[in-house]
CSV table of C-alpha atoms in Angstrom, one decimal:
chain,number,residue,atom,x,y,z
A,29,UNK,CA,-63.1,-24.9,-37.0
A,30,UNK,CA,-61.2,-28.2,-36.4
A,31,UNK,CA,-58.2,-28.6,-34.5
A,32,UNK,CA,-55.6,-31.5,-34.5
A,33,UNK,CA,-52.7,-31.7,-31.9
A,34,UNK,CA,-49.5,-32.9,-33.7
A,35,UNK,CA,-46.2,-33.6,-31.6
A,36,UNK,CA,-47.3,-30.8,-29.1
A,37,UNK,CA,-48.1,-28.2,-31.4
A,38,UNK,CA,-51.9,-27.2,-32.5
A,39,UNK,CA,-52.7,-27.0,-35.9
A,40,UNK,CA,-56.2,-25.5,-36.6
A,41,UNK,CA,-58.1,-26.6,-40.0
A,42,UNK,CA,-60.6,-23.8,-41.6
A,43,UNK,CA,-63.3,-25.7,-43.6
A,44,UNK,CA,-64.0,-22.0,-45.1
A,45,UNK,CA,-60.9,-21.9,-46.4
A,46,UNK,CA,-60.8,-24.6,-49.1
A,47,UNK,CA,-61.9,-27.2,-47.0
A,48,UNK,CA,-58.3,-26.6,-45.0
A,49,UNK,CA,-57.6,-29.9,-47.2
A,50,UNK,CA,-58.3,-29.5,-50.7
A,51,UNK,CA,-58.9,-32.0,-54.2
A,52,UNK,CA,-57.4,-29.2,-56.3
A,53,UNK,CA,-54.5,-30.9,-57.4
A,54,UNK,CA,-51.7,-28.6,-58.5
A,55,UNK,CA,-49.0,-31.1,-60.4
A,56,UNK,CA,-50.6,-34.5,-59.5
A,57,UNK,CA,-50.3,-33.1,-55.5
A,58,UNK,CA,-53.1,-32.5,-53.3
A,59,UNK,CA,-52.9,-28.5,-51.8
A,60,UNK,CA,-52.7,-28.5,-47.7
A,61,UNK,CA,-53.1,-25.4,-45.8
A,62,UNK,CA,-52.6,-25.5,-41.9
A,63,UNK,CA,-51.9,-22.9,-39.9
A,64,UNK,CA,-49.1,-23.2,-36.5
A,65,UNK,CA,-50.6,-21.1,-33.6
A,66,UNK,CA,-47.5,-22.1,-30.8
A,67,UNK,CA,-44.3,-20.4,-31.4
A,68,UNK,CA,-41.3,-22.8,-31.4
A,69,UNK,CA,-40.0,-20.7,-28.8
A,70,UNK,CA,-43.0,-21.0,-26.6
A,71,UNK,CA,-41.0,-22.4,-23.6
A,72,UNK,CA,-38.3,-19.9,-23.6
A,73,UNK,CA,-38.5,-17.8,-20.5
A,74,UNK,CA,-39.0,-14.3,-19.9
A,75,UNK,CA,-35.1,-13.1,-18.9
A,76,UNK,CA,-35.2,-10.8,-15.9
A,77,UNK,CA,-34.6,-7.7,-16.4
A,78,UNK,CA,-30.9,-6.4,-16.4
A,79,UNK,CA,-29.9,-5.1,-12.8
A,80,UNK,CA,-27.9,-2.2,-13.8
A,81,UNK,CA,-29.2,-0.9,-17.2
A,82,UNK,CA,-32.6,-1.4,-15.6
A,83,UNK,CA,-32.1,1.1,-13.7
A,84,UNK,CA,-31.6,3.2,-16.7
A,85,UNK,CA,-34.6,1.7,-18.4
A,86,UNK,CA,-36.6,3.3,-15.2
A,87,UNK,CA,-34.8,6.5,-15.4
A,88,UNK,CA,-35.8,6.9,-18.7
A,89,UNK,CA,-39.6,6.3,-17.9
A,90,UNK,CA,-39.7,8.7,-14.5
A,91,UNK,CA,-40.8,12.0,-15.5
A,92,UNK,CA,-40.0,13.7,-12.4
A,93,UNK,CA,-37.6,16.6,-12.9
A,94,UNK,CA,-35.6,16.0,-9.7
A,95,UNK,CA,-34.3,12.4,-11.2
A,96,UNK,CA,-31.0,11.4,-11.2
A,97,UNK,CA,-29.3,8.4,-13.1
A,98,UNK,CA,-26.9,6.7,-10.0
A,99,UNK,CA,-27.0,3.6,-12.1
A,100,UNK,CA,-24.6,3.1,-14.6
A,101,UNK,CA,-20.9,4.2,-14.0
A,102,UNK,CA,-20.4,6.7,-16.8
A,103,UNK,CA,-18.1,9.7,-15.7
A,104,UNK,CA,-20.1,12.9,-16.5
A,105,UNK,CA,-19.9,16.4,-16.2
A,106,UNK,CA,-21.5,19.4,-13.9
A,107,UNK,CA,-24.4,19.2,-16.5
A,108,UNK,CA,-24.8,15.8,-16.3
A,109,UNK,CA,-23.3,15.0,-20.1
A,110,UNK,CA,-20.9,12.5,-20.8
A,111,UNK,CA,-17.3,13.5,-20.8
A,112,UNK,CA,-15.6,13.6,-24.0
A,113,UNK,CA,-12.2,13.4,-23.3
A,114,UNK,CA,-9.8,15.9,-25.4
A,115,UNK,CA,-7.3,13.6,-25.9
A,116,UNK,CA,-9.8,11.2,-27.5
A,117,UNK,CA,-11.1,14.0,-29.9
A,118,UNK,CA,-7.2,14.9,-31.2
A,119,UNK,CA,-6.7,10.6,-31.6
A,120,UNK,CA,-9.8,10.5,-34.0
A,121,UNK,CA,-8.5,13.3,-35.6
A,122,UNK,CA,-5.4,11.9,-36.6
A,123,UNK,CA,-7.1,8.2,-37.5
A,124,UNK,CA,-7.9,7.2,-40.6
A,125,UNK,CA,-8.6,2.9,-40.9
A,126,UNK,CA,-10.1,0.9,-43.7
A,127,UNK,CA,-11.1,-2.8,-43.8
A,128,UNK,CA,-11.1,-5.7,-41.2
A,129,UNK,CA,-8.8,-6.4,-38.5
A,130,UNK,CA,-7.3,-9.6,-37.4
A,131,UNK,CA,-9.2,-11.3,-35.1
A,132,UNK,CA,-6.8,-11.3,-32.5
A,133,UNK,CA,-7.5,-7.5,-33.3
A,134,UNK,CA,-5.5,-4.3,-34.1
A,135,UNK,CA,-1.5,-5.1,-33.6
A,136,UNK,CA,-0.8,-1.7,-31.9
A,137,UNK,CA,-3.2,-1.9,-29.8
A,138,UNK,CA,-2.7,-5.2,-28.2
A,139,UNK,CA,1.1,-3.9,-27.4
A,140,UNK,CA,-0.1,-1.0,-26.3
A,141,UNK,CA,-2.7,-2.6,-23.8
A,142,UNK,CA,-0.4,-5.0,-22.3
A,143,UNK,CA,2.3,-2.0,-21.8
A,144,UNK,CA,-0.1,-0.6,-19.9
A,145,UNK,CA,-1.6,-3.4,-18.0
A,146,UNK,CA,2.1,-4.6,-16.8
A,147,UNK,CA,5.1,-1.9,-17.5
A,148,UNK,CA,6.7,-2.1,-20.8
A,149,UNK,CA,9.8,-3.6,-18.8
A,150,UNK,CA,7.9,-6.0,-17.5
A,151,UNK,CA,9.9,-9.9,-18.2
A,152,UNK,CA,6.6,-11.1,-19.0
A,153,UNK,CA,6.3,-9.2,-21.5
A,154,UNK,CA,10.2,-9.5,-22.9
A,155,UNK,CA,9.4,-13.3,-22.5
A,156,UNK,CA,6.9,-13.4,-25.1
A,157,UNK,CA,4.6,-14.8,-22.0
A,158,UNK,CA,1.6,-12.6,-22.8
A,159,UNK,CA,-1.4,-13.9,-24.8
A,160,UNK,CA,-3.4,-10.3,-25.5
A,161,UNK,CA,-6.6,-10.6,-27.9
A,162,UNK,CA,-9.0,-7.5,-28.7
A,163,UNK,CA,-12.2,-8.2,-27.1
A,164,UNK,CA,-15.5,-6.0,-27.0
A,165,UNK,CA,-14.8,-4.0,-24.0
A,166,UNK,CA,-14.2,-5.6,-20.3
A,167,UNK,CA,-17.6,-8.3,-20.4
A,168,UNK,CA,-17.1,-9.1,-24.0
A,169,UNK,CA,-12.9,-9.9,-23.0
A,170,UNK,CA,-14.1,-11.3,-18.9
A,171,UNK,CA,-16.6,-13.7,-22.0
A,172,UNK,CA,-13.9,-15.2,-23.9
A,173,UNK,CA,-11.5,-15.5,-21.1
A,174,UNK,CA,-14.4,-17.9,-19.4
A,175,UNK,CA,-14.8,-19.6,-22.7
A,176,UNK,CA,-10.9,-20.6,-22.6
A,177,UNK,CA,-11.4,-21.8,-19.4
A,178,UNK,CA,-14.7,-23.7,-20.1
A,179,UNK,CA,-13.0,-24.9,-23.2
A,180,UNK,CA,-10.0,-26.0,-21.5
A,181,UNK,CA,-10.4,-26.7,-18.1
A,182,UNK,CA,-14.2,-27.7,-17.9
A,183,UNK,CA,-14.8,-25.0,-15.2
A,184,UNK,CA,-16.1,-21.5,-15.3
A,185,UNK,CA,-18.8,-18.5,-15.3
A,186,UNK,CA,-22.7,-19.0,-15.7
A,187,UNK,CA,-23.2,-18.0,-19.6
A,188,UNK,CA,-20.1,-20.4,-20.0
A,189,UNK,CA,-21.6,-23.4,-18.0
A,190,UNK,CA,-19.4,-23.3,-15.3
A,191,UNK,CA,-20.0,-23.8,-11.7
A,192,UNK,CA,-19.2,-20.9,-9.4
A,193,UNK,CA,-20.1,-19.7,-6.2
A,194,UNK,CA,-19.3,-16.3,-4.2
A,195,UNK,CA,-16.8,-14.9,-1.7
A,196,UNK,CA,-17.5,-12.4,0.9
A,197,UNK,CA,-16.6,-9.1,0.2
A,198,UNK,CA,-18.5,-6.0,1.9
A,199,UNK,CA,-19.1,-6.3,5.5
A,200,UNK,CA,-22.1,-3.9,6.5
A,201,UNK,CA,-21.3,-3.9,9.4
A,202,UNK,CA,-18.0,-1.6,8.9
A,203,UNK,CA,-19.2,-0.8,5.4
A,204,UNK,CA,-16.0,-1.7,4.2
A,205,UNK,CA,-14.2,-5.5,3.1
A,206,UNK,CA,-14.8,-8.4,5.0
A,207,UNK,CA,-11.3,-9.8,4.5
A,208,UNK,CA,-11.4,-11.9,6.9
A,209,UNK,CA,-14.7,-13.9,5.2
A,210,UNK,CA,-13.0,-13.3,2.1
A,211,UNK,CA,-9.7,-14.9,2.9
A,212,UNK,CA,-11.1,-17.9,4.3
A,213,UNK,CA,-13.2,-18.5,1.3
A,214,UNK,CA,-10.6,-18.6,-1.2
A,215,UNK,CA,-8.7,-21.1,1.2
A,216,UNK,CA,-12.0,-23.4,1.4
A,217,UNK,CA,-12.3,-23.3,-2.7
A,218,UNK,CA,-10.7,-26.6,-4.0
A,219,UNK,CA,-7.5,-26.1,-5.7
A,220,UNK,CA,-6.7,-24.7,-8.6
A,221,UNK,CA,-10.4,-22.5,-8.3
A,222,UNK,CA,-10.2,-19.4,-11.0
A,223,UNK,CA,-10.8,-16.7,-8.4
A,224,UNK,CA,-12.4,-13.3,-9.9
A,225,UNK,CA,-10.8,-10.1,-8.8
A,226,UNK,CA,-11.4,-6.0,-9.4
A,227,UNK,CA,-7.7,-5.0,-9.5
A,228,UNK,CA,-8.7,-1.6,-8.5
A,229,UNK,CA,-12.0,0.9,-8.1
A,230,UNK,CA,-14.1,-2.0,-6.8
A,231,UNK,CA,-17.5,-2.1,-8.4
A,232,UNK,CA,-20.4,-1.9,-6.7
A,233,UNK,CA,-18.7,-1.0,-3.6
A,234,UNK,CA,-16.0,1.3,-4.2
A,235,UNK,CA,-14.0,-0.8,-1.1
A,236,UNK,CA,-10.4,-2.1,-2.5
A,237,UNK,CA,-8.0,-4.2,-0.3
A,238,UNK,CA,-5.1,-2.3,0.5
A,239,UNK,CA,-1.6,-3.3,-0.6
A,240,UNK,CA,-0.7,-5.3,2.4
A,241,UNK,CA,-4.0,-7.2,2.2
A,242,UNK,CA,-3.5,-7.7,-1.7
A,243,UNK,CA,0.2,-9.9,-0.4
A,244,UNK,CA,-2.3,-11.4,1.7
A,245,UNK,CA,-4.9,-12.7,-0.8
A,246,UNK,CA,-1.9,-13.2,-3.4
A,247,UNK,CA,-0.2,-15.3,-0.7
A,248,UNK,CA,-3.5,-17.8,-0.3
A,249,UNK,CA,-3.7,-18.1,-4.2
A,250,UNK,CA,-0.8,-19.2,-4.4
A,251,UNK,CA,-0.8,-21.9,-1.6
A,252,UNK,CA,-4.1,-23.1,-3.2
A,253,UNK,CA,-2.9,-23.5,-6.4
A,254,UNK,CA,-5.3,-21.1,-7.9
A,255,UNK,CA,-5.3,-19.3,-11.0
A,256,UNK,CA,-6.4,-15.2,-10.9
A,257,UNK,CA,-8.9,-13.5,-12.9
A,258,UNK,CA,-8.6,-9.5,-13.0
A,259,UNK,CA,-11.5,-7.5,-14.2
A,260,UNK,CA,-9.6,-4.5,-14.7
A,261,UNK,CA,-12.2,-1.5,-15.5
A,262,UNK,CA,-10.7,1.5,-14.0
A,263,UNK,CA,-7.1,1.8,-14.1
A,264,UNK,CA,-5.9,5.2,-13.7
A,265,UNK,CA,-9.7,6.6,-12.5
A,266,UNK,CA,-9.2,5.5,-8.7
A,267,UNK,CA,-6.1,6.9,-8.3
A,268,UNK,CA,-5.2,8.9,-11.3
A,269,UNK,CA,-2.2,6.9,-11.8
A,270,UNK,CA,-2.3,3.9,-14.3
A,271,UNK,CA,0.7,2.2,-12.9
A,272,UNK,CA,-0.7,2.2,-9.4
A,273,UNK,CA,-4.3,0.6,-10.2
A,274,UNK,CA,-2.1,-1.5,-11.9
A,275,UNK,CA,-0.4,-3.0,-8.8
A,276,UNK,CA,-2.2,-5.4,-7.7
A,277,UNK,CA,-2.0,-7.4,-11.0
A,278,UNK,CA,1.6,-6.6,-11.3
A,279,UNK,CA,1.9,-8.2,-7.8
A,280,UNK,CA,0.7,-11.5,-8.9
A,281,UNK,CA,2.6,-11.7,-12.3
A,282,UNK,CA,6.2,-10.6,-10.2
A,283,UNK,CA,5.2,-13.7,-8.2
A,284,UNK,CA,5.6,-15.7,-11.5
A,285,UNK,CA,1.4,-16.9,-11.4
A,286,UNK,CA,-0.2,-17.5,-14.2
A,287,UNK,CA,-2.7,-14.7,-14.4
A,288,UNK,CA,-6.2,-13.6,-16.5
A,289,UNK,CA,-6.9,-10.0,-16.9
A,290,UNK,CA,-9.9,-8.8,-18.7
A,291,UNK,CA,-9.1,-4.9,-19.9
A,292,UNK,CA,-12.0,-2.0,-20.3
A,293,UNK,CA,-11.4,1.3,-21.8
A,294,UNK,CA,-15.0,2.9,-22.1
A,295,UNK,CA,-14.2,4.5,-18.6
A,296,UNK,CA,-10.9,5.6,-18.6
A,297,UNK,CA,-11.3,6.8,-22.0
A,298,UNK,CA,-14.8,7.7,-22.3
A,299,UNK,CA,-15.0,5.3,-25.1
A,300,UNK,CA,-18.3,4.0,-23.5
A,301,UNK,CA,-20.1,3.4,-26.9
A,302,UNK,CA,-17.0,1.4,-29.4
A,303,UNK,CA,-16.6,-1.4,-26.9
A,304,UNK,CA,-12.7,-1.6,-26.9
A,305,UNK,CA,-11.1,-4.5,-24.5
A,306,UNK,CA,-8.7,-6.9,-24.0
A,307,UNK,CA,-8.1,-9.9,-22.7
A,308,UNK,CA,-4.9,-11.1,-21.5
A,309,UNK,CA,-3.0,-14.7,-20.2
A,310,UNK,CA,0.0,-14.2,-18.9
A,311,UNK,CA,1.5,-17.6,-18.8
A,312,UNK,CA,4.4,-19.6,-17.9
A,313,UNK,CA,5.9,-19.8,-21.2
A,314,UNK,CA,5.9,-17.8,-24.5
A,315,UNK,CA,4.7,-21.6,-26.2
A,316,UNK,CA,2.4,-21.8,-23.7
A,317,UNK,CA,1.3,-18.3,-24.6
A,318,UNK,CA,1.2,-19.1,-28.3
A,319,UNK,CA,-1.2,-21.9,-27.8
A,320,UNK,CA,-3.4,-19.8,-25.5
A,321,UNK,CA,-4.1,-17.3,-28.1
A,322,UNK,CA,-4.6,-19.6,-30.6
A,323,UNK,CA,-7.4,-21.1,-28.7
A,324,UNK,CA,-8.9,-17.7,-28.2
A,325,UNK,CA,-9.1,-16.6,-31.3
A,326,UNK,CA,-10.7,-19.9,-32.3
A,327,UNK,CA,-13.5,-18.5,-29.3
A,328,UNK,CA,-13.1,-15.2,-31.2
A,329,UNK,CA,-13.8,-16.4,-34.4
A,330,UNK,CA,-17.6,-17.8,-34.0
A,331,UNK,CA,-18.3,-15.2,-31.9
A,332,UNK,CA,-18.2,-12.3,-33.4
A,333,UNK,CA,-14.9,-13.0,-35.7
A,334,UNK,CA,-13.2,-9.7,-35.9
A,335,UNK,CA,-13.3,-6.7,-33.5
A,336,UNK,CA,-14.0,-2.9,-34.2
A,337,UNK,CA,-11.0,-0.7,-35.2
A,338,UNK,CA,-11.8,2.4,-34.2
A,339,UNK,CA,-11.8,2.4,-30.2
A,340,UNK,CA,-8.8,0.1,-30.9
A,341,UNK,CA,-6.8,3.2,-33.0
A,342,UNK,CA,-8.0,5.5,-30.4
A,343,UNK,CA,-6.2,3.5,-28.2
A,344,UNK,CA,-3.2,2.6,-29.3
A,345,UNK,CA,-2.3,6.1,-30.9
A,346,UNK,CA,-3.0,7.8,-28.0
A,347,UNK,CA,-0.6,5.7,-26.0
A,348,UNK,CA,1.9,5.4,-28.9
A,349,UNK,CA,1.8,9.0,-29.0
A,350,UNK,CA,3.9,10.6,-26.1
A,351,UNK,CA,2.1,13.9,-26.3
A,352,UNK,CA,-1.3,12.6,-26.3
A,353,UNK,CA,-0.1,9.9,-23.8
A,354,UNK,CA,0.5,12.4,-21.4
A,355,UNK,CA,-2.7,14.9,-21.6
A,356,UNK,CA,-4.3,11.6,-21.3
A,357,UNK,CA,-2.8,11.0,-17.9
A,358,UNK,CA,-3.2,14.9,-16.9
A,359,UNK,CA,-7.2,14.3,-18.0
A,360,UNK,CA,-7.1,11.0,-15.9
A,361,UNK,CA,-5.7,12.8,-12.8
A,362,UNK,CA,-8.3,15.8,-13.4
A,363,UNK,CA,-11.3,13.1,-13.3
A,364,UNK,CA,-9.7,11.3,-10.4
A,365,UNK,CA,-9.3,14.3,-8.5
A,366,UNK,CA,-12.9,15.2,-9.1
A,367,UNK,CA,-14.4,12.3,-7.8
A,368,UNK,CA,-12.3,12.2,-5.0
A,369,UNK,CA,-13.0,16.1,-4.5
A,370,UNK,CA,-16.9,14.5,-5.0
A,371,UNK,CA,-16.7,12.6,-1.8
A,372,UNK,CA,-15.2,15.1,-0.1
A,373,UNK,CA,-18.2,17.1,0.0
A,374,UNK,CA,-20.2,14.2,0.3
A,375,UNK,CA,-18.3,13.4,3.7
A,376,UNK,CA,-18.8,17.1,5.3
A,377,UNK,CA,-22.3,17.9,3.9
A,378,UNK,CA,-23.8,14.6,5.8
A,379,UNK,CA,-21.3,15.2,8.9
A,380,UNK,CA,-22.2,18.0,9.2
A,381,UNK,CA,-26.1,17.3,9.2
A,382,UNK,CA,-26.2,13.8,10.9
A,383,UNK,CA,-26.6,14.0,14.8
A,384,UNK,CA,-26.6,10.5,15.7
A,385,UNK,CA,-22.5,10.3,15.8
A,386,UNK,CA,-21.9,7.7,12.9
A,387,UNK,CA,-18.7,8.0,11.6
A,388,UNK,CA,-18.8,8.4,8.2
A,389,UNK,CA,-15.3,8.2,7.2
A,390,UNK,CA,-15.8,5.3,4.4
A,391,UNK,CA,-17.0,7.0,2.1
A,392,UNK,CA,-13.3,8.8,2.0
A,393,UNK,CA,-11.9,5.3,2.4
A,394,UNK,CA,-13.6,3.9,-0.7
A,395,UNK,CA,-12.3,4.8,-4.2
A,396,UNK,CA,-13.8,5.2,-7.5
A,397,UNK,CA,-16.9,5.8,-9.7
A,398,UNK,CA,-18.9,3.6,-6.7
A,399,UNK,CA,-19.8,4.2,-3.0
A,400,UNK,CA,-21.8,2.1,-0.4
A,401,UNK,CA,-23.8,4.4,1.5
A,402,UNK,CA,-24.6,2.1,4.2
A,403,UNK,CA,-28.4,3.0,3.7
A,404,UNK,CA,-31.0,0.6,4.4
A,405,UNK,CA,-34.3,0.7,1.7
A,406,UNK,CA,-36.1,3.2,4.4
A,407,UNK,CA,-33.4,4.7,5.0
A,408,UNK,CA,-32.8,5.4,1.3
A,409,UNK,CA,-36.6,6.3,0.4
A,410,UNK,CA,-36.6,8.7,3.3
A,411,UNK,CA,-33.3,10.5,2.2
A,412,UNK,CA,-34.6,10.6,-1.4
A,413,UNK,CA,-38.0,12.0,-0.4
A,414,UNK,CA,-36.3,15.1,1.7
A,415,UNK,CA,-34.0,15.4,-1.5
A,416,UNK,CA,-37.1,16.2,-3.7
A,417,UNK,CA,-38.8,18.3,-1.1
A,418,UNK,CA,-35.3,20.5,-0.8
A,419,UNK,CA,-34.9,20.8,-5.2
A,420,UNK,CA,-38.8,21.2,-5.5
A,421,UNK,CA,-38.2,24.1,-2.8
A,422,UNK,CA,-34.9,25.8,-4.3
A,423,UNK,CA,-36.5,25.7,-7.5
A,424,UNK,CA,-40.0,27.4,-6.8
A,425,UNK,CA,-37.8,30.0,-5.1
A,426,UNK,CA,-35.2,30.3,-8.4
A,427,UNK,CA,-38.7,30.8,-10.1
């Protein structure tokens, strides 16, 4: 076997099979066979894994019987299945859609989302100053607002080639915000910095500021000139109530800032699986507006050029519907009310146990699908080890 190195790639030469190159002439042409052993793609590096859906992927592998998923944030129910909301089943029942949407996405629904997002009443709104575009869920919509801004302004997220850097947030000490380190990092970011926010239901941390401290961070943003991005995820499932997890991005549009918000309805909805988001500019001018969602449907386009239409429907018939609009509000209130009912328990069954005095009154402070325990790795192992021993015990004793 002979080898030859060409440009970085080997190329090995069988003798055995016809001589690698061959007289046979096929047309006048002499008959070559070489065979590439390096993949084209050899330098690519191994992507780590996924931080959240890893811990899926090892959930999936354990094969203990005492596992439990506290991974991704799906709501589930006693059993441990996904919710299906009811609302969502009558919505499907009464849909019927054919063919491709726009790729702004479904008309309804953009309406509908924005409604929800700001008040109907809201002069923004009136004004023609909202720029809404379908998106695939809240990462797929936080995507293409980046891409606007890396498009536009030369300066955003990692995927979208944009510097960044982070702000405190969580302050172990307290296990709650550090908004003190928080504040005086968005007042050290040069001006006109896009500054990330969770409008409500903090993720990982469950720790929102409260509305006094939300005038606070609105006030700094707005002596620094910057512009704010909302991730909003969860409204109405960290209160129950979708025009008070709306609040804090009302706040900043009231002030008359131009404002991002990336929309998610796979948890408030329990439309995990169809990908259904928005993303929203409120600017300072319906032309500005115009031009903005021009330029994101251009984004939109290459992307994936036009969103599904069924989450879409789902939405906007359930909110155009004022009979399914409000069982969906009485199912958010009942999911809410669980979760909150959740920590409750929480709270009094370590109280109760833990001699050492800690006051574990955070975990009633923080809000949402997410809680910091406070928990260091030992800490954690040990609790999850006397877990196990207690299941393992009730059920040998159930059997």
């Amino acid at each position: 076997m002979d080898k030859l190195k060409v440009g970085g790639n080997s190329l090995r030469f069988s003798k055995e099979q016809s001589n690698t190159f061959s007289n046979a002439k096929s047309s006048g042409r002499i008959s070559m066979v070489a065979a590439v052993n390096v993949s084209r793609f050899e330098g690519i590096p191994m992507a780590p894994p996924d931080p959240i859906l890893g811990v899926s992927e090892a959930f999936r592998a354990d094969t203990s019987d005492a596992k439990l998923n506290l991974g991704v944030g799906a709501y589930r129910t006693e059993e441990l299945q996904p919710y299906v909301l009811k609302v969502v089943n009558k919505a499907e029942n009464l849909m019927l859609e054919r063919g491709y949407l726009a790729i702004e996405g479904l008309a309804a629904f953009n309406k509908a989302t924005a409604e929800l997002l700001l008040g109907a009443d809201n002069p923004a709104i009136k004004q023609q100053r909202v720029a809404t575009v379908q998106g695939l869920s809240g990462t797929g919509s936080l995507r293409l607002g980046a891409a606007l801004i890396e498009r536009n302004h030369k300066n955003i997220f990692n995927d979208a080639r944009v510097p960044w850097s982070e702000y405190r947030y969580y302050d172990p000490k307290t296990v709650g915000l550090d908004f003190e380190g928080m504040i005086e990092d968005i007042k050290a970011a040069p001006e006109g910095t896009f500054v990330l926010l969770h409008g409500c239901a903090h993720n990982p941390t469950g720790i929102d500021p409260t509305p006094e401290q939300w005038e606070k961070i609105a006030d700094v943003i707005q002596e620094k000139n910057h512009i704010p991005f909302f991730d909003v995820a969860y409204q109405g499932f960290a209160s129950g109530s979708l025009d008070e997890d709306a609040a804090s991005v009302r706040l900043f549009v009231a002030r008359g800032l131009e404002v991002l918000v990336a929309q998610s309805y796979s948890k408030n909805l329990g439309l995990y699986a169809e990908r259904i988001g928005a993303i929203n500019v409120i600017s300072s001018s319906p032309e500005s507006a115009a031009r903005v969602k021009s330029q994101l449907k251009r984004i939109a386009r290459p992307m994936y050029s036009n969103p599904p239409v069924h989450g879409a429907r789902i939405v906007a018939d359930i909110v155009g519907n004022p009979a399914l609009f409000d069982e969906w509000k009485v199912e958010m209130e009942m999911m809410a009310g669980r979760i909150k009912n959740v920590r409750q328990q929480l709270y009094d069954s370590i109280s109760s146990k833990d001699k050492s005095g800690k006051d574990w009154s955070f975990i009633l402070k923080q809000i949402g699908m997410f809680s910091y325990t406070g928990l260091n790795k030992n800490q954690l192992k040990l609790n999850a080890l006397c877990f196990r021993t207690k299941l393992l015990r009730l059920l040998q004793l159930a059997t």
